Short mmCIF file of C-alpha atoms in Angstrom, two decimals:
data_model
loop_
_atom_site.label_atom_id
_atom_site.label_comp_id
_atom_site.label_asym_id
_atom_site.label_seq_id
_atom_site.Cartn_x
_atom_site.Cartn_y
_atom_site.Cartn_z
CA MET A 115 -0.35 0.05 0.07
CA GLN A 116 2.54 2.41 0.55
CA ALA A 117 4.13 2.03 -2.67
CA ASP A 118 1.01 3.09 -4.35
CA LEU A 119 0.29 5.97 -2.06
CA LYS A 120 3.89 6.89 -3.50
CA VAL A 121 2.55 6.48 -7.03
CA PHE A 122 -0.65 8.27 -6.15
CA GLN A 123 1.47 11.01 -4.34
CA LYS A 124 3.88 11.65 -7.58
CA ILE A 125 1.65 11.44 -10.44
CA SER A 126 -1.44 13.53 -8.34
CA GLN A 127 2.21 15.88 -7.98
CA LYS A 128 2.71 15.91 -11.41
CA LEU A 129 -0.87 16.54 -12.21
CA ILE A 130 -1.23 19.77 -9.69
CA ASP A 131 2.54 21.38 -12.10
CA HIS A 132 0.34 20.40 -15.22
CA GLU A 133 -2.74 22.37 -14.30
CA GLN A 134 -0.61 25.21 -12.78
CA LYS A 135 1.81 25.82 -15.93
CA GLU A 136 -0.54 24.75 -19.12
CA GLY A 137 -4.60 24.79 -17.54
CA VAL A 138 -5.68 23.16 -20.19
CA VAL A 139 -5.06 19.84 -21.83
CA LYS A 140 -4.77 19.79 -26.11
CA PRO A 141 -7.45 16.92 -26.30
CA ILE A 142 -6.79 13.32 -27.96
CA GLU A 143 -9.49 12.84 -30.67
CA ALA A 144 -11.74 9.92 -29.65
CA GLU A 145 -11.41 7.95 -32.92
CA GLN A 146 -7.41 8.23 -31.78
CA LEU A 147 -8.12 7.47 -27.80
CA PHE A 148 -7.38 3.95 -28.09
CA GLU A 149 -4.37 4.13 -30.70
CA THR A 150 -2.28 6.78 -28.25
CA LEU A 151 -3.19 4.88 -24.90
CA ASP A 152 -3.17 1.65 -24.16
CA LEU A 153 -6.55 1.25 -22.71
CA ASP A 154 -7.25 -2.12 -23.82
CA LEU A 155 -6.79 -5.06 -20.88
CA ASP A 156 -4.84 -8.04 -21.96
CA ALA A 157 -4.22 -11.03 -19.82
CA GLU A 158 -0.86 -10.73 -18.44
CA GLY A 159 -0.42 -7.48 -16.27
CA LEU A 160 1.89 -4.47 -16.48
CA ASP A 161 5.23 -4.23 -14.67
CA GLU A 162 5.05 -1.61 -11.93
CA GLU A 163 6.96 0.46 -14.13
CA LYS A 164 5.12 0.29 -17.43
CA PHE A 165 1.72 0.74 -15.02
CA GLU A 166 3.15 3.70 -13.23
CA SER A 167 3.52 4.82 -16.68
CA LEU A 168 0.80 3.99 -18.46
CA LEU A 169 -0.92 5.85 -15.07
CA GLU A 170 0.92 8.90 -15.48
CA ASP A 171 -0.02 9.75 -19.29
CA VAL A 172 -3.88 8.91 -18.55
CA VAL A 173 -4.03 11.67 -16.02
CA LEU A 174 -2.19 13.49 -17.71
CA SER A 175 -4.38 13.42 -20.65
CA THR A 176 -7.49 13.61 -19.24
CA PRO A 177 -9.40 17.34 -19.13
CA ARG A 178 -8.65 19.31 -15.91
CA THR A 179 -11.59 21.35 -14.64
CA SER A 180 -9.61 22.22 -11.35
CA THR A 181 -7.62 24.96 -13.14
CA LYS A 182 -8.66 28.42 -13.63
CA LEU A 183 -9.15 28.16 -17.24
CA PHE A 184 -12.47 25.82 -16.75
CA PHE A 185 -15.75 27.13 -17.29
CA ASN A 186 -17.50 24.68 -18.79
CA GLN A 187 -19.75 22.74 -16.65
CA LEU A 188 -21.55 23.13 -13.52
CA PHE A 189 -19.09 22.51 -11.58
CA GLY A 190 -15.20 23.06 -11.17
CA GLY A 191 -12.33 23.55 -8.80
CA ARG A 192 -10.82 21.36 -6.43
CA ASN A 193 -11.20 22.35 -2.38
CA TYR A 194 -8.56 20.84 -0.83
CA LYS A 195 -10.58 19.74 2.47
CA GLY A 196 -13.50 18.42 0.66
CA THR A 197 -10.63 16.66 -1.32
CA LEU A 198 -8.95 15.14 1.71
CA GLY A 199 -12.73 13.99 3.09
CA GLU A 200 -13.07 11.83 -0.32
CA LEU A 201 -9.55 10.45 0.04
CA LEU A 202 -10.28 9.33 3.37
CA ALA A 203 -13.62 7.96 2.20
CA VAL A 204 -12.36 5.66 -0.22
CA MET A 205 -9.33 4.51 2.23
CA LEU A 206 -12.24 3.68 4.94
CA ASN A 207 -14.75 1.98 2.00
CA ASN A 208 -17.78 1.86 4.05
CA SER A 209 -21.34 1.25 2.21
CA MET A 210 -23.81 3.28 4.03
CA TYR A 211 -26.70 1.11 4.13
CA THR A 212 -26.28 0.09 7.94
CA TYR A 213 -25.12 1.41 11.28
CA LYS A 214 -23.43 -1.47 11.66
CA VAL A 215 -20.65 -0.96 8.59
CA ALA A 216 -20.64 2.60 8.77
CA GLY A 217 -20.48 3.68 12.17
CA PRO A 218 -19.70 7.31 12.29
CA GLN A 219 -20.26 7.88 9.18
CA VAL A 220 -23.93 7.65 9.65
CA GLY A 221 -23.78 10.70 12.24
CA ILE A 222 -21.70 12.95 9.72
CA GLU A 223 -24.20 12.24 6.94
CA LYS A 224 -27.26 12.06 9.66
CA ALA A 225 -25.37 16.15 11.04
CA ILE A 226 -25.68 17.38 7.60
CA ILE A 227 -28.90 16.71 6.70
CA ASP A 228 -30.61 17.77 9.97
CA LYS A 229 -28.81 21.15 9.49
CA VAL A 230 -29.86 21.17 6.18
CA CYS A 231 -33.74 20.40 7.43
CA LYS A 232 -33.18 23.44 9.90
CA MET A 233 -31.72 25.89 7.15
CA LEU A 234 -35.15 25.03 4.82
CA ASN A 235 -37.56 25.72 7.78
CA PHE A 236 -38.95 22.61 6.99
CA GLY A 237 -39.54 21.60 10.41
CA GLU A 238 -39.38 18.42 12.91
CA ASN A 239 -39.99 15.72 11.14
CA ALA A 240 -37.51 16.25 7.98
CA ASP A 241 -35.19 13.86 6.95
CA GLY A 242 -33.55 12.98 3.61
CA THR A 243 -30.38 11.31 2.02
CA PHE A 244 -27.90 12.11 -0.56
CA PRO A 245 -28.74 10.49 -3.97
CA PRO A 246 -25.97 9.73 -6.45
CA GLY A 247 -26.25 12.46 -8.28
CA GLY A 248 -29.00 15.75 -9.07
CA SER A 249 -30.95 13.74 -11.52
CA MET A 250 -31.61 10.85 -9.25
CA SER A 251 -32.73 13.42 -6.73
CA ASN A 252 -35.02 14.49 -8.60
CA PHE A 253 -36.16 10.93 -9.76
CA MET A 254 -36.86 10.10 -6.00
CA ALA A 255 -38.88 13.44 -5.47
CA MET A 256 -41.23 12.05 -8.20
CA LEU A 257 -41.69 8.53 -6.74
CA MET A 258 -42.32 10.36 -3.39
CA GLY A 259 -44.73 12.53 -5.19
CA ARG A 260 -46.10 9.54 -7.08
CA ASP A 261 -46.53 7.63 -4.01
CA ALA A 262 -48.01 10.20 -1.38
CA TYR A 263 -50.86 10.94 -4.76
CA ASN A 264 -51.96 7.12 -3.77
CA ARG A 265 -50.20 5.23 -1.60
CA ASP A 266 -51.48 1.78 -3.77
CA ILE A 267 -48.90 3.07 -6.84
CA LYS A 268 -46.00 0.71 -5.03
CA PHE A 269 -47.97 -2.23 -4.84
CA GLU A 270 -50.23 -2.21 -8.01
CA GLY A 271 -48.31 0.34 -10.12
CA VAL A 272 -49.96 3.26 -12.28
CA SER A 273 -52.92 2.85 -13.79
CA GLU A 274 -54.26 6.42 -14.03
CA LYS A 275 -52.79 9.39 -16.13
CA MET A 276 -51.00 11.76 -13.87
CA ILE A 277 -49.22 14.57 -14.74
CA ILE A 278 -45.88 16.19 -14.60
CA TYR A 279 -45.57 19.90 -14.44
CA THR A 280 -42.26 21.99 -15.38
CA SER A 281 -40.60 24.76 -16.98
CA ASP A 282 -39.51 24.59 -20.88
CA THR A 283 -35.93 25.47 -19.09
CA SER A 284 -35.89 22.56 -16.82
CA HIS A 285 -33.04 20.12 -16.73
CA TYR A 286 -33.28 17.29 -18.41
CA SER A 287 -33.38 14.33 -15.77
CA ILE A 288 -37.10 15.26 -15.73
CA THR A 289 -38.06 13.60 -19.26
CA LYS A 290 -35.83 10.38 -17.90
CA ASN A 291 -37.76 9.92 -14.43
CA ALA A 292 -41.42 9.98 -15.92
CA MET A 293 -39.92 6.84 -18.34
CA PHE A 294 -38.43 5.59 -15.35
CA GLY A 295 -41.22 5.88 -12.87
CA GLY A 296 -44.18 4.74 -15.29
CA ILE A 297 -45.79 8.15 -15.94
CA GLY A 298 -44.11 8.58 -19.25
CA ILE A 299 -42.66 11.45 -21.35
CA SER A 300 -46.04 12.24 -22.99
CA GLN A 301 -47.34 13.20 -19.27
CA ILE A 302 -45.04 16.09 -18.88
CA ARG A 303 -46.11 19.60 -19.32
CA ARG A 304 -43.27 22.04 -20.00
CA ILE A 305 -44.81 25.40 -18.72
CA GLU A 306 -44.33 28.62 -20.76
CA THR A 307 -40.90 30.90 -18.96
CA ASP A 308 -40.59 34.81 -19.13
CA LYS A 309 -38.04 36.34 -20.84
CA PHE A 310 -35.61 35.63 -18.02
CA GLY A 311 -36.17 31.84 -17.96
CA LYS A 312 -38.88 31.93 -14.80
CA MET A 313 -41.85 28.98 -15.10
CA LYS A 314 -44.96 31.56 -15.48
CA PRO A 315 -47.11 30.85 -12.88
CA LYS A 316 -50.39 31.75 -14.68
CA ALA A 317 -49.10 29.46 -17.43
CA LEU A 318 -48.72 26.51 -14.79
CA GLN A 319 -51.97 27.04 -13.14
CA ASN A 320 -54.35 27.04 -16.36
CA GLN A 321 -52.15 23.94 -17.40
CA ILE A 322 -53.78 22.39 -14.14
CA GLU A 323 -56.83 23.54 -14.84
CA GLU A 324 -57.04 22.15 -18.51
CA ASP A 325 -55.58 18.71 -17.41
CA LEU A 326 -58.31 18.76 -14.89
CA LYS A 327 -61.09 19.03 -16.89
CA GLN A 328 -59.92 16.61 -19.58
CA GLY A 329 -60.22 14.01 -15.95
CA PHE A 330 -56.66 13.70 -15.74
CA GLN A 331 -54.55 13.51 -12.33
CA PRO A 332 -52.00 16.25 -11.51
CA PHE A 333 -49.11 15.21 -9.07
CA PHE A 334 -45.97 16.93 -9.10
CA VAL A 335 -44.39 20.14 -9.87
CA ASN A 336 -40.63 20.83 -10.27
CA ALA A 337 -39.72 23.97 -9.83
CA THR A 338 -35.91 25.42 -10.49
CA ALA A 339 -33.31 26.88 -8.62
CA GLY A 340 -30.77 27.20 -11.20
CA THR A 341 -31.69 26.44 -14.71
CA THR A 342 -28.90 24.61 -16.76
CA VAL A 343 -28.38 27.65 -19.18
CA LEU A 344 -29.83 31.15 -17.62
CA GLY A 345 -29.20 29.73 -14.14
CA ALA A 346 -33.08 31.11 -13.52
CA PHE A 347 -34.46 30.92 -10.32
CA ASP A 348 -37.90 30.07 -10.61
CA ASP A 349 -40.64 31.67 -8.25
CA ILE A 350 -41.46 28.98 -5.97
CA GLU A 351 -43.83 31.71 -3.39
CA ALA A 352 -46.08 32.36 -6.52
CA ILE A 353 -45.82 28.63 -7.66
CA HIS A 354 -46.53 27.71 -4.08
CA TYR A 355 -49.62 30.15 -4.30
CA VAL A 356 -50.58 28.11 -6.92
CA THR A 357 -50.25 24.01 -6.34
CA LYS A 358 -51.56 24.89 -2.73
CA ASN A 359 -54.64 25.27 -4.05
CA TYR A 360 -55.01 21.32 -5.48
CA LYS A 361 -54.85 18.16 -3.41
CA ASN A 362 -52.13 16.15 -3.76
CA LEU A 363 -50.01 18.11 -5.64
CA TRP A 364 -46.11 17.62 -5.05
CA LEU A 365 -44.08 20.01 -5.15
CA HIS A 366 -40.38 19.47 -5.28
CA VAL A 367 -37.51 22.24 -5.54
CA ASP A 368 -34.83 21.66 -8.10
CA GLY A 369 -31.46 23.37 -6.75
CA ALA A 370 -29.23 21.11 -8.40
CA TYR A 371 -27.22 24.02 -9.46
CA CYS A 372 -27.93 26.70 -7.21
CA GLY A 373 -29.84 25.24 -4.62
CA SER A 374 -26.94 26.07 -2.52
CA VAL A 375 -27.67 30.02 -2.04
CA ILE A 376 -29.34 28.85 1.06
CA PHE A 377 -26.11 29.29 2.50
CA SER A 378 -25.80 33.00 1.92
CA LYS A 379 -27.76 35.96 3.36
CA LYS A 380 -27.14 37.81 0.59
CA TYR A 381 -28.67 35.58 -1.85
CA LYS A 382 -31.27 32.76 -0.54
CA HIS A 383 -34.22 35.26 -1.17
CA LEU A 384 -33.99 33.43 -4.56
CA VAL A 385 -34.83 30.65 -3.16
CA ASN A 386 -38.00 32.64 -0.71
CA GLY A 387 -40.95 29.85 -0.20
CA VAL A 388 -38.78 26.99 -0.25
CA GLU A 389 -39.90 26.32 2.96
CA HIS A 390 -43.58 25.70 1.38
CA ALA A 391 -41.62 22.81 -1.16
CA ASP A 392 -42.34 19.28 -0.35
CA SER A 393 -38.75 18.59 -0.93
CA PHE A 394 -35.59 20.25 -1.99
CA SER A 395 -32.66 18.72 -3.33
CA PHE A 396 -29.42 20.65 -4.59
CA ASN A 397 -25.86 19.41 -5.10
CA ALA A 398 -22.62 20.69 -2.91
CA HIS A 399 -20.29 19.53 -5.83
CA LYS A 400 -21.69 22.06 -7.79
CA MET A 401 -21.27 25.47 -5.79
CA LEU A 402 -19.90 23.90 -2.79
CA ASN A 403 -16.98 22.79 -5.34
CA VAL A 404 -17.22 19.59 -3.25
CA PRO A 405 -15.41 16.96 -5.13
CA LEU A 406 -18.35 14.45 -7.51
CA SER A 407 -20.63 13.65 -6.34
CA CYS A 408 -22.48 14.72 -3.24
CA SER A 409 -26.39 15.25 -3.44
CA ILE A 410 -28.86 16.32 -1.35
CA LEU A 411 -32.44 15.13 -1.08
CA ILE A 412 -34.47 16.41 1.40
CA THR A 413 -38.52 16.27 2.33
CA LYS A 414 -40.64 17.42 4.49
CA GLU A 415 -42.16 14.74 5.80
CA LYS A 416 -39.41 11.53 6.48
CA HIS A 417 -42.56 8.92 6.08
CA ASN A 418 -42.49 10.05 2.50
CA LEU A 419 -38.75 8.69 2.42
CA LYS A 420 -39.65 5.76 4.18
CA HIS A 421 -43.29 4.77 2.38
CA SER A 422 -41.77 4.75 -1.45
CA PHE A 423 -37.72 3.34 -0.47
CA ALA A 424 -37.61 1.10 2.77
CA CYS A 425 -37.81 -2.95 1.97
CA GLU A 426 -37.41 -5.43 4.35
CA ALA A 427 -34.30 -7.39 4.54
CA ASP A 428 -33.43 -9.09 7.21
CA TYR A 429 -29.64 -10.39 6.03
CA LEU A 430 -28.60 -6.95 6.12
CA TYR A 431 -30.76 -4.63 8.63
CA GLN A 432 -29.28 -7.16 11.51
CA THR A 433 -28.72 -4.19 14.33
CA ASP A 434 -29.88 -1.04 15.90
CA GLY A 435 -32.64 1.10 14.36
CA ASP A 436 -34.19 2.23 11.25
CA GLU A 437 -33.14 5.54 12.50
CA TYR A 438 -29.14 4.83 11.60
CA ASN A 439 -30.15 2.38 9.26
CA LEU A 440 -29.89 4.55 5.88
CA GLY A 441 -30.60 2.21 3.56
CA LYS A 442 -34.29 2.03 4.41
CA THR A 443 -34.49 5.98 3.11
CA SER A 444 -32.47 5.42 0.20
CA LEU A 445 -32.97 4.54 -3.66
CA GLN A 446 -29.40 2.18 -3.82
CA CYS A 447 -28.67 -0.50 -1.26
CA GLY A 448 -24.80 -0.60 -1.87
CA ARG A 449 -23.88 3.54 -1.39
CA ARG A 450 -20.95 5.06 -1.22
CA ASN A 451 -20.00 7.67 1.63
CA ASP A 452 -20.73 10.96 0.21
CA ALA A 453 -20.96 12.50 3.18
CA LEU A 454 -17.81 12.58 4.78
CA LYS A 455 -16.48 14.79 2.26
CA PHE A 456 -18.82 17.69 2.86
CA TRP A 457 -18.26 17.68 6.33
CA THR A 458 -14.87 17.96 6.24
CA LEU A 459 -14.56 21.54 4.19
CA TRP A 460 -17.98 22.42 5.97
CA LYS A 461 -16.27 21.50 9.68
CA SER A 462 -13.28 23.28 8.51
CA VAL A 463 -14.84 26.68 7.48
CA GLY A 464 -17.43 26.85 9.28
CA THR A 465 -21.24 27.89 7.49
CA LYS A 466 -19.86 31.44 7.00
CA GLY A 467 -17.39 29.99 4.67
CA LEU A 468 -19.63 28.46 2.87
CA GLU A 469 -21.44 31.41 2.36
CA GLN A 470 -18.22 33.20 1.31
CA MET A 471 -18.21 30.86 -1.19
CA VAL A 472 -21.56 31.41 -2.54
CA ASN A 473 -20.95 34.95 -2.58
CA GLN A 474 -17.55 34.74 -4.97
CA GLN A 475 -19.30 32.90 -7.39
CA PHE A 476 -21.88 35.90 -7.57
CA ASP A 477 -19.49 38.48 -7.60
CA LEU A 478 -17.10 36.45 -10.35
CA ALA A 479 -20.31 36.19 -12.79
CA GLU A 480 -21.08 40.19 -11.79
CA THR A 481 -17.13 41.39 -12.72
CA ALA A 482 -17.95 39.17 -15.97
CA ARG A 483 -21.43 40.93 -16.72
CA THR A 484 -19.37 44.43 -16.38
CA TYR A 485 -17.12 43.65 -18.88
CA VAL A 486 -19.55 42.37 -21.18
CA LYS A 487 -21.53 45.31 -21.02
CA ASN A 488 -18.43 47.60 -21.25
CA HIS A 489 -16.66 46.24 -24.81
CA SER A 490 -19.24 47.30 -27.76
CA ASP A 491 -17.89 43.78 -29.50
CA TYR A 492 -19.91 41.86 -27.05
CA GLU A 493 -23.63 40.76 -26.52
CA LEU A 494 -25.25 39.68 -23.31
CA TYR A 495 -27.92 37.54 -23.28
CA SER A 496 -28.01 36.71 -19.35
CA PHE A 497 -29.29 38.31 -15.79
CA GLU A 498 -28.18 39.52 -12.33
CA ASP A 499 -28.41 36.83 -10.11
CA SER A 500 -27.13 34.24 -12.18
CA ILE A 501 -23.75 33.22 -12.01
CA SER A 502 -24.18 31.64 -16.04
CA VAL A 503 -23.27 34.20 -17.88
CA CYS A 504 -24.41 34.43 -21.49
CA PHE A 505 -22.72 36.52 -24.26
CA ASN A 506 -21.56 36.25 -27.89
CA TYR A 507 -18.55 38.00 -28.99
CA LYS A 508 -17.86 39.90 -32.44
CA ASN A 509 -20.70 37.73 -34.46
CA ILE A 510 -18.62 34.64 -33.93
CA ASP A 511 -20.56 31.04 -34.30
CA PRO A 512 -20.65 30.49 -30.39
CA LYS A 513 -20.68 26.27 -31.58
CA ASP A 514 -17.81 27.13 -33.65
CA LEU A 515 -15.74 29.23 -30.54
CA CYS A 516 -16.13 27.56 -28.00
CA ASN A 517 -15.25 23.92 -29.58
CA SER A 518 -12.35 25.58 -31.23
CA LEU A 519 -11.16 26.78 -27.86
CA TYR A 520 -11.44 23.10 -26.25
CA GLN A 521 -9.27 21.31 -29.79
CA ASP A 522 -6.81 24.12 -29.52
CA GLY A 523 -6.34 23.73 -25.74
CA LYS A 524 -6.88 27.14 -24.73
CA LEU A 525 -10.18 27.24 -22.30
CA MET A 526 -12.83 24.58 -21.71
CA VAL A 527 -16.02 26.96 -21.95
CA GLY A 528 -19.57 26.18 -23.51
CA TYR A 529 -22.53 27.25 -25.08
CA GLY A 530 -26.29 26.97 -24.59
CA GLU A 531 -29.77 28.62 -26.05
CA PHE A 532 -32.55 29.64 -25.13
CA ASP A 533 -35.38 31.95 -26.96
CA GLY A 534 -33.94 31.06 -30.04
CA LYS A 535 -30.72 32.47 -29.75
CA THR A 536 -26.79 30.28 -29.75
CA PHE A 537 -24.44 31.84 -27.12
CA VAL A 538 -21.38 31.11 -25.37
CA ARG A 539 -22.06 30.11 -21.56
CA LEU A 540 -19.23 31.45 -18.81
CA VAL A 541 -20.01 29.68 -15.59
CA THR A 542 -18.35 31.03 -12.69
CA ILE A 543 -19.20 28.64 -10.28
CA ASN A 544 -15.07 27.53 -9.09
CA SER A 545 -15.07 30.04 -5.96
CA ASN A 546 -10.99 29.54 -6.18
CA ASN A 547 -11.55 32.34 -9.00
CA ARG A 548 -10.79 36.23 -8.65
CA ASP A 549 -11.67 39.17 -10.74
CA LYS A 550 -8.13 38.49 -12.12
CA ASP A 551 -8.89 35.12 -13.42
CA ILE A 552 -12.21 35.77 -15.25
CA LEU A 553 -10.67 38.75 -16.42
CA ASN A 554 -7.69 36.89 -18.17
CA PHE A 555 -10.94 34.15 -19.67
CA PHE A 556 -11.70 37.39 -21.92
CA LYS A 557 -7.89 37.85 -22.20
CA ILE A 558 -7.37 34.13 -23.98
CA MET A 559 -10.46 34.80 -25.58
CA GLU A 560 -9.77 37.65 -27.69
CA THR A 561 -6.34 36.85 -28.42
CA TYR A 562 -7.24 33.45 -29.54
CA VAL A 563 -9.95 34.84 -32.06
CA ALA A 564 -7.62 38.17 -33.32
CA GLU A 565 -4.94 34.71 -34.53
CA LYS A 566 -7.85 32.90 -35.59
CA HIS A 567 -10.39 34.84 -36.81
CA GLN A 568 -9.80 33.80 -40.85
CA ASP A 569 -10.85 30.27 -39.33
CA LEU A 570 -13.88 30.80 -37.48
CA VAL A 571 -17.66 30.58 -38.92
CA THR A 572 -19.14 34.05 -38.03
CA LEU A 573 -22.93 34.27 -37.53
#
């Protein structure tokens, strides 16, 4: 083990050095991947020297999501205290389904969930779990909403037209989850959004009334705290004002992207009304920069978790009570420990430290928006209270610009679309960045365009 730890430290240091010197790795073309790296599995293993060399090549050829030049996804950066917790979780190798095999790690998960429940003002009966990602958080919320509407569905299956409501800019997991949950894609109602990308509450109400007239059964409304492209926050208070008038209509808040604003006094108003929701989820691996993956799902009434996900298994649950056997409220059986890395971060910096991280991301976004507004070669498509900064530059096709920057190993940034417009989407989610790093992004992009302008497609 000691020898392997030395290899780990050696390769990790090389990765950090390369991150600092180069930032972005020039990608291997997908069609050339297996010719470039020896990834095939053979009957005989490699000797230690060849194994270490290959492992180093693989690591140094992988996209670098922790550098100051990565703005491509809704995660990024490396938090060292969180990484410490992740490494220790790997070393411990506990599964989180029973107290017998997880011990104090169960307490760590429960401590996080209890604190978040209090922050949401969800009441004494609230509880939660750590699903494997935001999509599965939304799926579990949908299943709880389905089963709360009809307690017999878990036994008899879905036998009527049950309707899901979500904005037309919400996450694609809603589509997948309608498939998985037996609801069906045709039963999703995609509600119109306003010019800011927020669901229109009146349009929601009108659609619910229309479905009731058709004899359908509304059961689940998905509000979004941070839409994938624009980073918009649905008006939870206004949506609750609609949903409260209908029986057994579950309100879930998908805060996978930006639900972590609950940690910020300055920005938690963006989820005003969340205390009225039946469930809420957020990804700590996004705004809080915890290593992937770390997702939390909270529900106001813990009995809904148990009703939808608890099953008896005498070979597994042999000691302690249900409160400490977390498999009784989980979608999975075997489940890795995603709580420790969040706990090591939170414990080390405190809630105030997490607040500073969230605030920093909004500050960086404001720096980027100000730059775009002050330079005539840019056109801004986004708005305040978002950490997604959407723009176009010099009428250059954003798809071509983003893909070219990636292929030439200059920057990693993606593009998005809203209201018929396609644009560059700069995500300021790495709280390790500073204003100079945002300005450097624009400098690199502008220099690249000046050098490659003849090769780039214009709109």
